[in-house]
XYZ file of C-alpha atoms in Angstrom:
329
model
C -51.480 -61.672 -102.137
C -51.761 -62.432 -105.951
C -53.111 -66.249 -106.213
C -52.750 -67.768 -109.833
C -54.560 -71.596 -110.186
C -57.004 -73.724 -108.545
C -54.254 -75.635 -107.173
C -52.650 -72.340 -105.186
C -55.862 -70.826 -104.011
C -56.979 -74.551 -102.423
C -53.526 -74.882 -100.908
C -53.968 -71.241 -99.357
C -57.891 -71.454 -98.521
C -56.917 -74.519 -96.864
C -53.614 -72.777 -94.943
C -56.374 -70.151 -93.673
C -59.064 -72.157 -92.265
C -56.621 -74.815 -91.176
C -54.690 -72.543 -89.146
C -51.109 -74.194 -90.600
C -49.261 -71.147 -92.031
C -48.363 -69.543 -88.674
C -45.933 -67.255 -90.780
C -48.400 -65.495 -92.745
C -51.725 -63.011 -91.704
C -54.301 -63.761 -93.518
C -57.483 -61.463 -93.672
C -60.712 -60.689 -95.915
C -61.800 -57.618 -97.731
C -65.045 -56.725 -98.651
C -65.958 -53.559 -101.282
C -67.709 -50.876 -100.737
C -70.953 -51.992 -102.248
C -70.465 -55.498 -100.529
C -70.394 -57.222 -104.254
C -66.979 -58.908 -103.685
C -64.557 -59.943 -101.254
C -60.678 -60.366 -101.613
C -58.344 -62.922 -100.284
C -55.009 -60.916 -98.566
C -51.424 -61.988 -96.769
C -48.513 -60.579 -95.979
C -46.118 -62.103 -93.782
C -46.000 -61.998 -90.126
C -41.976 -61.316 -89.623
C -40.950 -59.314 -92.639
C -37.362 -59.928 -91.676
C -37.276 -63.442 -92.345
C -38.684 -63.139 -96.137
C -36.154 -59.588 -96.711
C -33.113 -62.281 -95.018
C -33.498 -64.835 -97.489
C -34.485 -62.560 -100.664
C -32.910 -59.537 -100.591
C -30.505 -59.171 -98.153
C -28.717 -62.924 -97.926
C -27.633 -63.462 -101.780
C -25.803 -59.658 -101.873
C -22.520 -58.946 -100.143
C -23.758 -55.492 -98.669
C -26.829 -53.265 -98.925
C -27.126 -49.664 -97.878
C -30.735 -48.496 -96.376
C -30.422 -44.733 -96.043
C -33.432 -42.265 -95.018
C -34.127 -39.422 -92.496
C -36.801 -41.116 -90.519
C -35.477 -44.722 -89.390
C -34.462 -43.775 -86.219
C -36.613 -43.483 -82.603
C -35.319 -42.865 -79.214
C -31.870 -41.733 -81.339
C -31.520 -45.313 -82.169
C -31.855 -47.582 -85.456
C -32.870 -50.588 -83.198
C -36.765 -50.788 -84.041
C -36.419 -51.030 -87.750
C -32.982 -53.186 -87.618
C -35.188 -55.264 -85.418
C -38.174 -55.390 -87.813
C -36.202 -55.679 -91.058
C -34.265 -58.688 -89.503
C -30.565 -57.300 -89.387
C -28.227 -59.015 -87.749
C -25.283 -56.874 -86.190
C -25.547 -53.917 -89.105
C -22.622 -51.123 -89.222
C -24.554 -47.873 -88.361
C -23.885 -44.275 -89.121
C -26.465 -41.104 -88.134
C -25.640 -38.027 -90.016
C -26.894 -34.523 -88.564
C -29.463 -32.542 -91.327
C -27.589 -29.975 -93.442
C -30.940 -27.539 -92.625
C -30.801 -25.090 -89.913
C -34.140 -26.190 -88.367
C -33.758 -23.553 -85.192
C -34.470 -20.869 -87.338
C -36.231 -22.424 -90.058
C -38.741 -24.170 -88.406
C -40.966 -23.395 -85.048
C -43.271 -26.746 -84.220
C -46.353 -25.503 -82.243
C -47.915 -27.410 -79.538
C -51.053 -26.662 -78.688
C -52.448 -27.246 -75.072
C -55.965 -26.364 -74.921
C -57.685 -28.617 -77.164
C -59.638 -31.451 -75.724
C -57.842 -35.006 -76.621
C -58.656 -37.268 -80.132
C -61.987 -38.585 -79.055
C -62.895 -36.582 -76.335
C -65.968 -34.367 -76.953
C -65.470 -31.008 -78.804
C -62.416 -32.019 -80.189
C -63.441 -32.459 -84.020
C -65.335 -28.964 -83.710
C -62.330 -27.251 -81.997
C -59.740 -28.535 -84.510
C -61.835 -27.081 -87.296
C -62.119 -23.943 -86.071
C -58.415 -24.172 -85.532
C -58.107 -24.809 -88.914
C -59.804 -22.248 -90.334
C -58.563 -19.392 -87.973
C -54.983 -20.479 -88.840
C -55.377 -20.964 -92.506
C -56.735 -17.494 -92.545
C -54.060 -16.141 -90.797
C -51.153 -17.536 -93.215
C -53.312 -17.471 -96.345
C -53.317 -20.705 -97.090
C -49.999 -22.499 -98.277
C -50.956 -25.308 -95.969
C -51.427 -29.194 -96.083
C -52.968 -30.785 -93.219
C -52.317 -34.235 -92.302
C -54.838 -36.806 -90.878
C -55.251 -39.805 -89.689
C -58.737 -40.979 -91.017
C -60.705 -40.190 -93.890
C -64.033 -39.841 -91.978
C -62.601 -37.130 -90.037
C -60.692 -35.627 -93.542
C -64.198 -35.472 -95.180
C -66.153 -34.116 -91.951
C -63.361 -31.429 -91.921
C -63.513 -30.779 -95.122
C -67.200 -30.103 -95.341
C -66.817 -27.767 -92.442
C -63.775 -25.203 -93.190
C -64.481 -25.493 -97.100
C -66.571 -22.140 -97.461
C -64.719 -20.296 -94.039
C -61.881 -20.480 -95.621
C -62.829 -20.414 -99.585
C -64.971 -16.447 -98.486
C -61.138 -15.401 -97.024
C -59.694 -16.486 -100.502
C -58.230 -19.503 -99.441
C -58.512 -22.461 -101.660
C -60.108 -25.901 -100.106
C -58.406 -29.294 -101.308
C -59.593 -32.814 -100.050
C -58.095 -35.911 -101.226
C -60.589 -38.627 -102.465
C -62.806 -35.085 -102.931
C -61.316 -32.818 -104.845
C -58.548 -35.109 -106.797
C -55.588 -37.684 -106.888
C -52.785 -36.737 -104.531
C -50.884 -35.866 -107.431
C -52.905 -33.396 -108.554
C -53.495 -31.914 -105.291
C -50.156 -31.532 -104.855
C -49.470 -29.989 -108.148
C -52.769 -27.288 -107.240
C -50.916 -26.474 -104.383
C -47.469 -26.109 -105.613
C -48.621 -23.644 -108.667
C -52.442 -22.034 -107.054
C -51.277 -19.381 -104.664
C -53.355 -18.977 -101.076
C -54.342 -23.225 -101.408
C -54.674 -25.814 -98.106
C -54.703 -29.412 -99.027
C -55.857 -31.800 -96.695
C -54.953 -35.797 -97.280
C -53.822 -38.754 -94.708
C -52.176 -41.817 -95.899
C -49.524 -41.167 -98.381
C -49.302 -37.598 -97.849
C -47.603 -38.679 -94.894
C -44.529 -39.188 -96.798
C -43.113 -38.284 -100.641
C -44.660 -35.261 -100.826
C -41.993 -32.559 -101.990
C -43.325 -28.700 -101.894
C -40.490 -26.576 -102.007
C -40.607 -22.371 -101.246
C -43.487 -20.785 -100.016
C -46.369 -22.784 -100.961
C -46.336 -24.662 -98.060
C -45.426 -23.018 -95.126
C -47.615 -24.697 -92.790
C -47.971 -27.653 -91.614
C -50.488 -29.041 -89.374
C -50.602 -32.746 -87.881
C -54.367 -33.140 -86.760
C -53.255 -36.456 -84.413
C -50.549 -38.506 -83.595
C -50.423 -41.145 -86.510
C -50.896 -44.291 -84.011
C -52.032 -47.390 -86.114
C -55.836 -48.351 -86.139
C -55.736 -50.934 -83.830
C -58.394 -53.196 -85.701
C -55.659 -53.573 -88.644
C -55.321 -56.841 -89.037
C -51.224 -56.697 -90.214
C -50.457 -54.369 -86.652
C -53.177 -56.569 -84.469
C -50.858 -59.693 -85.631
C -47.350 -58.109 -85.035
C -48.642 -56.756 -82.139
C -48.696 -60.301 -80.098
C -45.379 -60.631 -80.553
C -44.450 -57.991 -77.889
C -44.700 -58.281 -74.420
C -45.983 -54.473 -74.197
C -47.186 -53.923 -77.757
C -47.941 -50.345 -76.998
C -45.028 -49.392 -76.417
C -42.761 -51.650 -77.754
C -44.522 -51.342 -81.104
C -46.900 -48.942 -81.860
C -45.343 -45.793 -80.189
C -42.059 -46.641 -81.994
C -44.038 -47.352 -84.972
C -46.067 -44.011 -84.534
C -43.333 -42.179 -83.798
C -41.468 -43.031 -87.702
C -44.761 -41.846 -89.097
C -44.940 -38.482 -87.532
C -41.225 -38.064 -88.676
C -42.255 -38.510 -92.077
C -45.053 -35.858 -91.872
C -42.879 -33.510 -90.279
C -40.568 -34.155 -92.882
C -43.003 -32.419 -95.829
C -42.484 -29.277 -93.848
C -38.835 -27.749 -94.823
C -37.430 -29.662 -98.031
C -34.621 -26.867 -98.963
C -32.294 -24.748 -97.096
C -34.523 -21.812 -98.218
C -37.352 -22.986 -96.723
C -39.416 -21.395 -93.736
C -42.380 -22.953 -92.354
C -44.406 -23.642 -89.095
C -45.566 -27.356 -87.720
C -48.805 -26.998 -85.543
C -49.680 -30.323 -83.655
C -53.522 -30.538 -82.758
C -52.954 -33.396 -79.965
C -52.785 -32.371 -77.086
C -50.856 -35.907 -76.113
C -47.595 -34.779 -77.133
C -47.919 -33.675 -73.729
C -50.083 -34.975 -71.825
C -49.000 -38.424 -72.135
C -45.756 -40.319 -71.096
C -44.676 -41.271 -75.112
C -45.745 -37.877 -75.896
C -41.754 -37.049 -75.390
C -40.451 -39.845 -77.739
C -42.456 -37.663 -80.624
C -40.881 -34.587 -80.206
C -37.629 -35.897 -79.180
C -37.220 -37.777 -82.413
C -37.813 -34.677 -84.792
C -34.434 -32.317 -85.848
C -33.602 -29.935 -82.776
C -36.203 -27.005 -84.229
C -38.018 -24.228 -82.254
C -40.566 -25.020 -80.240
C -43.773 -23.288 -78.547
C -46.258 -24.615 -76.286
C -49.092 -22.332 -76.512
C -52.917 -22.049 -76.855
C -54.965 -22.557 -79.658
C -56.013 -19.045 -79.799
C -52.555 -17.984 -79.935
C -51.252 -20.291 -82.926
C -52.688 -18.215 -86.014
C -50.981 -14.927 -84.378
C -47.358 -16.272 -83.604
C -47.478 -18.614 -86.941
C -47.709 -15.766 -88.730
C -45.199 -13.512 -86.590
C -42.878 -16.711 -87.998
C -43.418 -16.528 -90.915
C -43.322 -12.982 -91.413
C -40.329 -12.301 -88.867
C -38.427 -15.651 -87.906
C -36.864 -16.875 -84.881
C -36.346 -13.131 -84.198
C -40.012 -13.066 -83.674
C -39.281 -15.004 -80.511
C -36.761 -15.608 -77.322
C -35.622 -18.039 -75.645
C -37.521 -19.734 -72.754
C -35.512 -22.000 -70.572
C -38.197 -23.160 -67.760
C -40.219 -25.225 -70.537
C -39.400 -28.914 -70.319
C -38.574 -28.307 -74.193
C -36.029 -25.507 -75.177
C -38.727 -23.516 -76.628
C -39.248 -19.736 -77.687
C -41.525 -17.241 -76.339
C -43.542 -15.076 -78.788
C -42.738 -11.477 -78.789
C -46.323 -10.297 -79.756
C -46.770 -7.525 -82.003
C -50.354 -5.227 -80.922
C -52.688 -5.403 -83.689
């Protein structure tokens, strides 16, 4: 929130400590060395300011992307963004995900939080970046756990030949992204915005690993706000809200019709838990394998080597999903 005057910043200060502006969140910042503290707001329905600026003074608007739908319906962002009766039209993805894509679940890792889980997931990591040489970008959550991971796979994986990128670490996301695009055998690991824009096409990213389910820190003061306006804000809001972020990591995955790549999930609450359906129901209609952790670096790299012929259909899984046909090694 950009104040400009004495006369604005009073009239806010006072709308903050008074309590008056029920339409706005309001919350403090403090920096990193604890030398300064910002003023922020944003508004507490978006769909009321997007109404009267945007959408009201313009006879027709088109919103178009690939990840604004959950539960097969646009009805949690038409909701948010205020839209009143819109005309709606889903069109199916010209890429053959079946045999393009295989999204891994794995079911032996202990739970986000649980003990063991950070060490597991590295060695994960490293085992599987091994195995497919890299061409990798691992999404998080958090950059605590980023930077712990980092620390830990960097010289594994760096003594196979595989090149170790951090964001915040190692560079911007821009040039991390550019390292990995044109340096062959590279893994780049980021969370925030590498959760969406990030176009890799061919073979320098083939894998794709999702570390957690990207749930909103609850603490936050814009999603602790919206959240009191639900009844059941955890699932009325933040799974549906979760649910359009994992889209849009799954979405850096396969970004041509050429291109061939795995998606390993690390949490193991895609299937554990009740919503962990709504996740993999929302994603194109790709391969799927539920398998152990010890398993993933072999049958990623049966994928990517071989393909869906790699694999067979499996029809007792409460996901159509393939079996691996394991080659000896």
């Amino acid at each position: 929130l950009a104040i400009r005057g004495g006369s604005e910043l009073s009239t806010r200060l006072q709308a903050v400590i008074g309590g008056s502006d029920r339409e706005q969140i309001y919350w403090v910042e403090r920096s990193m060395l604890g030398d300064r503290a910002s003023l922020h707001g944003a508004p507490l329905h978006v769909g009321d300011v997007l109404r009267d600026r945007l959408f009201g003074p313009l006879r027709s608007v088109v919103l178009t992307s690939a990840t604004i739908t959950t539960d097969g319906t646009f009805d949690f962002v038409a909701e948010r963004l205020g839209l009143e009766d819109p005309t709606e039209k889903q069109v199916a993805s010209p890429f053959d995900y079946q045999r393009s894509t295989l999204l891994y679940l794995v079911d032996d890792l202990p739970e986000p939080g649980q003990p063991g889980y950070q060490r597991r997931m590295q060695d994960v990591l490293i085992d599987l970046c091994s195995a497919t040489r890299g061409r990798a970008l691992v999404l998080f959550t958090s950059h605590a756990a980023l930077q712990a991971t980092a620390k830990a796979i960097k010289r594994p994986l760096e003594s196979a030949g595989v090149l170790v990128l951090a964001q915040r670490l190692d560079g911007s996301p821009r040039q991390l992204i550019e390292r990995l695009r044109s340096t062959p055998n590279t893994v780049v690991l980021g969370t925030a915005t590498f959760w969406e824009g990030v176009d890799v096409v061919g073979p320098a990213l083939s894998t794709l690993v999702i570390t957690k389910l990207p749930f909103a820190v609850p603490s936050d003061p814009i999603f602790a706000a919206r959240s009191e306006l639900f009844d059941e804000p955890f699932h009325q809001y933040a799974v549906p809200q979760a649910v359009l972020r994992f889209k849009q990591g799954f979405g850096r995955l396969i970004r041509s019709s050429h291109d061939h790549g795995v998606c390993a999930v690390l949490d193991r609450r895609i299937l554990t838990k009740r919503y962990g359906a709504s996740f993999v129901q929302s994603l194109p209609e790709c391969s799927v394998t539920v398998g152990s952790a010890a398993d993933l670096p072999i049958d990623a790299d049966n994928w990517l080597e071989r393909g869906a012929s790699a694999f067979e259909w499996h029809a007792s899984s409460p996901y159509q999903t393939r079996e691996p046909r394991r080659r000896r090694r």
